[in-house]
PDB file of C-alpha atoms in Angstrom:
ATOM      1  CA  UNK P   1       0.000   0.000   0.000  1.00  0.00           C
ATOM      2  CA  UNK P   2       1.394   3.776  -0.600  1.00  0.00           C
ATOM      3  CA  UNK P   3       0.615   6.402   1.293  1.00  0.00           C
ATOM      4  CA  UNK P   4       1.058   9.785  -0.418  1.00  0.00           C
ATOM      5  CA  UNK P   5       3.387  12.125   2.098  1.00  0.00           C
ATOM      6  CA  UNK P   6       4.960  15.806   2.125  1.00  0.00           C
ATOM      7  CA  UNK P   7       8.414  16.169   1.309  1.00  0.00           C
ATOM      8  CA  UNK P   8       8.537  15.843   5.219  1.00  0.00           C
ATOM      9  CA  UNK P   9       7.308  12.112   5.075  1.00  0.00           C
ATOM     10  CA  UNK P  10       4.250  13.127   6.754  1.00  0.00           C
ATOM     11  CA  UNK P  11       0.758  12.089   5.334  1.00  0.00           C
ATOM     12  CA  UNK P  12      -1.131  14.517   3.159  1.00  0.00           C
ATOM     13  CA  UNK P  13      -3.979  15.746   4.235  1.00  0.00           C
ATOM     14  CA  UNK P  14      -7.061  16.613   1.919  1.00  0.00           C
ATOM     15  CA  UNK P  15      -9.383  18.113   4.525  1.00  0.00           C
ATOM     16  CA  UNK P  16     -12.773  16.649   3.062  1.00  0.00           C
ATOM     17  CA  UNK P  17     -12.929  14.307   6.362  1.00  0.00           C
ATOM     18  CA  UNK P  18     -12.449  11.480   3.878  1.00  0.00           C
ATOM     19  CA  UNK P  19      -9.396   9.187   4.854  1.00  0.00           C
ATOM     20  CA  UNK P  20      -7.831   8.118   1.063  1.00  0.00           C
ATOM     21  CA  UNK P  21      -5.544   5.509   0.289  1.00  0.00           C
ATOM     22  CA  UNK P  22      -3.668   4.606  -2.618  1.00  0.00           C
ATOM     23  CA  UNK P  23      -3.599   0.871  -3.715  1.00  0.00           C
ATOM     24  CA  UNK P  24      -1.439  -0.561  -6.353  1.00  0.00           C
ATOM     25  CA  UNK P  25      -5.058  -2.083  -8.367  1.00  0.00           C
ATOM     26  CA  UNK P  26      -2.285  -4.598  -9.759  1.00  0.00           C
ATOM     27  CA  UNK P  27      -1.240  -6.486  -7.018  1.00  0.00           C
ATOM     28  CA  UNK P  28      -2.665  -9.995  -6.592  1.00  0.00           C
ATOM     29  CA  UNK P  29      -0.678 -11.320  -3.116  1.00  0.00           C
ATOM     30  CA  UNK P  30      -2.611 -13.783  -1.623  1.00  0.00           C
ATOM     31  CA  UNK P  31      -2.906 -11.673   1.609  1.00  0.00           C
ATOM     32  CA  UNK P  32      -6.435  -9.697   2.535  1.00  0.00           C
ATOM     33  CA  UNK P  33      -5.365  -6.346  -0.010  1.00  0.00           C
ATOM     34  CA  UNK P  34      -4.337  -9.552  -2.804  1.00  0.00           C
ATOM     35  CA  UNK P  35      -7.350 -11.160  -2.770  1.00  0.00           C
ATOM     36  CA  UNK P  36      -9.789  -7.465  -2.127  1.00  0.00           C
ATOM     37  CA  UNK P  37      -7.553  -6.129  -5.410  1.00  0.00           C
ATOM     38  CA  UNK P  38      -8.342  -9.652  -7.243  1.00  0.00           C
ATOM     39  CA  UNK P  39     -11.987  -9.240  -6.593  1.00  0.00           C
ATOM     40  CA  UNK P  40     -12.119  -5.521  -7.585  1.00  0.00           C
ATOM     41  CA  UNK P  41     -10.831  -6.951 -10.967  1.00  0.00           C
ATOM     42  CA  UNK P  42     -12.866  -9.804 -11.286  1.00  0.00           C
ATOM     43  CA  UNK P  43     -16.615  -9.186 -13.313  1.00  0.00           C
ATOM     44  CA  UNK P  44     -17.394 -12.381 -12.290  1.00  0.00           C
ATOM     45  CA  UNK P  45     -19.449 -12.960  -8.385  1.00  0.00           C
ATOM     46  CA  UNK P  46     -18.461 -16.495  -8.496  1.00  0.00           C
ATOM     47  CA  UNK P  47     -15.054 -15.978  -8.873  1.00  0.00           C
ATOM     48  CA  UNK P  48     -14.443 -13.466  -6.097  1.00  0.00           C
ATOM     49  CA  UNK P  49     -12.863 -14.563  -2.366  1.00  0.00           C
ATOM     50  CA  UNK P  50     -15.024 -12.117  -0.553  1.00  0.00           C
ATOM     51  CA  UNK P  51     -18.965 -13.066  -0.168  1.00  0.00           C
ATOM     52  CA  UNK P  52     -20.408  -9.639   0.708  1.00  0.00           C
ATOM     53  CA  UNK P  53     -18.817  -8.220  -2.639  1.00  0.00           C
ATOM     54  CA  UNK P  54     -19.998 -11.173  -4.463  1.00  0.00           C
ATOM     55  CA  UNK P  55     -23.170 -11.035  -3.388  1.00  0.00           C
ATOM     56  CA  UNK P  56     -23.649  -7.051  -4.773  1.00  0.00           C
ATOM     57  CA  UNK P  57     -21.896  -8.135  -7.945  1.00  0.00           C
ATOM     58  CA  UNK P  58     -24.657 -10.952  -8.309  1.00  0.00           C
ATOM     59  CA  UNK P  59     -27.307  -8.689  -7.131  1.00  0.00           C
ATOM     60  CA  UNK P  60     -26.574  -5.469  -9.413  1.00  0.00           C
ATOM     61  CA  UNK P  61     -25.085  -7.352 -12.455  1.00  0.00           C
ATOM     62  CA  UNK P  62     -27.365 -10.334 -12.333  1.00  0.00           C
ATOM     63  CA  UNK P  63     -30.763  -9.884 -10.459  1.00  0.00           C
ATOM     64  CA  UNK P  64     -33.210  -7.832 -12.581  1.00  0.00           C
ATOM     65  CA  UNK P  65     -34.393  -5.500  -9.934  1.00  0.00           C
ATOM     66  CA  UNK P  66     -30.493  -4.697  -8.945  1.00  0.00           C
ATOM     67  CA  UNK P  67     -29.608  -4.316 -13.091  1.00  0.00           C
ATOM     68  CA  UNK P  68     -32.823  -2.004 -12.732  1.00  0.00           C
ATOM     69  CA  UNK P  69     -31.542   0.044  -9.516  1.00  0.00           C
ATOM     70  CA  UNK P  70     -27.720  -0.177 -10.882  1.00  0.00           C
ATOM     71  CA  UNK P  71     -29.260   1.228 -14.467  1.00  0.00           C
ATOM     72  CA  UNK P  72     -31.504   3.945 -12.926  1.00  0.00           C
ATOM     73  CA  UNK P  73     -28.675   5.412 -10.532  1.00  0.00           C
ATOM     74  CA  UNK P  74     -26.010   5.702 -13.703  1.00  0.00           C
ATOM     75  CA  UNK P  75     -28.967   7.250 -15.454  1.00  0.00           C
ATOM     76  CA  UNK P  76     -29.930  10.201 -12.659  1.00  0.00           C
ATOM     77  CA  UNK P  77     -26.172  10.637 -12.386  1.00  0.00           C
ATOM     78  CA  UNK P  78     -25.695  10.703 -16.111  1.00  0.00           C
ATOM     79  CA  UNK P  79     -28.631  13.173 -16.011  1.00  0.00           C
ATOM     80  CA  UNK P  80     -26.819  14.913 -13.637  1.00  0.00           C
ATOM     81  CA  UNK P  81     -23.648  15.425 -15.402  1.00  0.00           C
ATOM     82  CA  UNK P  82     -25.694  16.690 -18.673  1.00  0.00           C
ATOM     83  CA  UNK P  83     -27.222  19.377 -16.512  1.00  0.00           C
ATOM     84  CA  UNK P  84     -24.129  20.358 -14.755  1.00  0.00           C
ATOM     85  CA  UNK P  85     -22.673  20.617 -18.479  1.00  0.00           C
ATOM     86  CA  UNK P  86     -25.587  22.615 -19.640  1.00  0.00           C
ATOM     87  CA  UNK P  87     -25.218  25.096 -16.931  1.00  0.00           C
ATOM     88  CA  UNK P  88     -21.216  25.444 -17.614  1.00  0.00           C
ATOM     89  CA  UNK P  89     -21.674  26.049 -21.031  1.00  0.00           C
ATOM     90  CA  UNK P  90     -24.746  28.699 -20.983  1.00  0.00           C
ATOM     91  CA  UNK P  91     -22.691  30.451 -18.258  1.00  0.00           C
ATOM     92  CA  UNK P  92     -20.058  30.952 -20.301  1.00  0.00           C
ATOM     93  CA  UNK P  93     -21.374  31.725 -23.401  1.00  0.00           C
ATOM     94  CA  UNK P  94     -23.134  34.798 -21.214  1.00  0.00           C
ATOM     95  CA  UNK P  95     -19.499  35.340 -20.437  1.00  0.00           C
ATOM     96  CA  UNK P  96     -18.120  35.639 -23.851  1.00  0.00           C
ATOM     97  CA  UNK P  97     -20.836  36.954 -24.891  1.00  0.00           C
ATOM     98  CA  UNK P  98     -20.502  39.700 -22.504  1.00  0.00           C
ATOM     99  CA  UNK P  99     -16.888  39.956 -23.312  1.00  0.00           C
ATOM    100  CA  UNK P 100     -17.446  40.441 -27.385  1.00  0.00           C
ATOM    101  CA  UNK P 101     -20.019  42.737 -26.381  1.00  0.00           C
ATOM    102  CA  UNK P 102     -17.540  44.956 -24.376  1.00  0.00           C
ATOM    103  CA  UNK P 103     -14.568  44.799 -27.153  1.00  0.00           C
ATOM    104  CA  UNK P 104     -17.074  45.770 -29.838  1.00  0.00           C
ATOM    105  CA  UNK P 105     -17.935  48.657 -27.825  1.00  0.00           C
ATOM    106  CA  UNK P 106     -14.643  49.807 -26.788  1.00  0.00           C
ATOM    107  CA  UNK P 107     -13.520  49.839 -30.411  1.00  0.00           C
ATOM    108  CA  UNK P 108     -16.756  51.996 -31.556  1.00  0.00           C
ATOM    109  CA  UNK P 109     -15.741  54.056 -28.654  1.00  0.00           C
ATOM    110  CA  UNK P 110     -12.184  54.291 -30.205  1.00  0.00           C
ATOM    111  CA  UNK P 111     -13.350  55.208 -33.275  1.00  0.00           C
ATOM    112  CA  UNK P 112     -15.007  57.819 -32.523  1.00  0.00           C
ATOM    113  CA  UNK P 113     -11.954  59.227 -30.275  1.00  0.00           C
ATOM    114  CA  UNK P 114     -12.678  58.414 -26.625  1.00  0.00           C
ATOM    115  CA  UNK P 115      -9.690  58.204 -24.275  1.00  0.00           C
ATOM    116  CA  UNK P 116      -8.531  54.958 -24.050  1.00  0.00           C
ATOM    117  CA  UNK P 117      -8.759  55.120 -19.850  1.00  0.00           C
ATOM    118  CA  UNK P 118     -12.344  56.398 -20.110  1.00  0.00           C
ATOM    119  CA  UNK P 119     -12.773  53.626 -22.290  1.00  0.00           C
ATOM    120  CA  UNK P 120     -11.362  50.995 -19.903  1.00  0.00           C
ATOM    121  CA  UNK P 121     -13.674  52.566 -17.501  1.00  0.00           C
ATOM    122  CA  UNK P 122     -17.188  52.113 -19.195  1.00  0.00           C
ATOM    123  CA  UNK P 123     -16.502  48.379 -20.418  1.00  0.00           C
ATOM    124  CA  UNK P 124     -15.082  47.056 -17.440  1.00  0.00           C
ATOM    125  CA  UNK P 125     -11.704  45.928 -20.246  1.00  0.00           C
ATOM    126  CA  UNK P 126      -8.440  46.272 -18.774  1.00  0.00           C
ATOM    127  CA  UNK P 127      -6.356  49.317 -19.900  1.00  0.00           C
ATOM    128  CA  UNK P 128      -3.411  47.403 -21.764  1.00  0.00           C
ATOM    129  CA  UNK P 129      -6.207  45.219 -24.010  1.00  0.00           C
ATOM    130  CA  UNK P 130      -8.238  49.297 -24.565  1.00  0.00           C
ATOM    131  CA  UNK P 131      -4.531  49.996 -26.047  1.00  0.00           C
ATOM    132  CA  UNK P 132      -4.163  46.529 -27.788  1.00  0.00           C
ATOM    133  CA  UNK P 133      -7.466  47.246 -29.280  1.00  0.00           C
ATOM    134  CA  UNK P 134      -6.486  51.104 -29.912  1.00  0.00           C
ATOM    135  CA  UNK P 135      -3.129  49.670 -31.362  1.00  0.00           C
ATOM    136  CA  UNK P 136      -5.029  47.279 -34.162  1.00  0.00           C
ATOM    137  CA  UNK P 137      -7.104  50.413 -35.635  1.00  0.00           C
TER     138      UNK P 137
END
């Protein structure tokens, strides 16, 4: 098992009051970690050493009202995800949008001679991208 430390050698901590642990997924020993690692790997209930993880393999990958449960819970979070993208993506698309919005304006303000501070002002654009814009006229 590694633990992942500071440049100290002490333990990392993440703060989420979760305690994580890195295991090599590879190792097949025949000790407890072996044979939990071996199961983890394994699709198969009735080849697993461990009867409590058998029996949810069985029950989610083999008894139709766990496929059903299994199938509905990658669903809502799959439903999940597609909102969560949604939401990302219309948020910034209102952010570029925004953005365009203020360039276009600065450079109508350029062109028809505004200072390039008062400019900066009124569209909320830095100074040195007012000049960068003044700069490509």
């Amino acid at each position: 098992m590694t633990v992942v430390n500071d440049e100290e050698g002490n333990p990392l901590l993440f703060n989420d009051g979760c305690n994580i642990m890195y295991v090599n997924g590879q190792y097949k020993g025949e000790d407890a970690l072996g044979k939990l690692m071996h199961d983890f790997s394994t699709p198969n209930a009735d080849e697993m050493y461990y009867t409590e993880l058998a029996e949810k393999v069985r029950f989610y990958k083999q008894d139709e009202t766990g496929v059903q449960m299994a199938s509905k819970i990658v669903e809502e979070y799959g439903d999940e995800r597609a909102a969560q993208a949604l939401k990302q993506g219309i948020q910034q698309g209102i952010q570029q949008g925004a953005r365009q919005k203020a360039e276009e304006t600065a450079i109508n303000m350029l062109k028809n001679e505004y200072p390039v501070v008062d400019i900066a002002e009124l569209t909320g654009l830095p100074l040195e991208e007012v000049q960068k814009l003044a700069d490509n006229l």
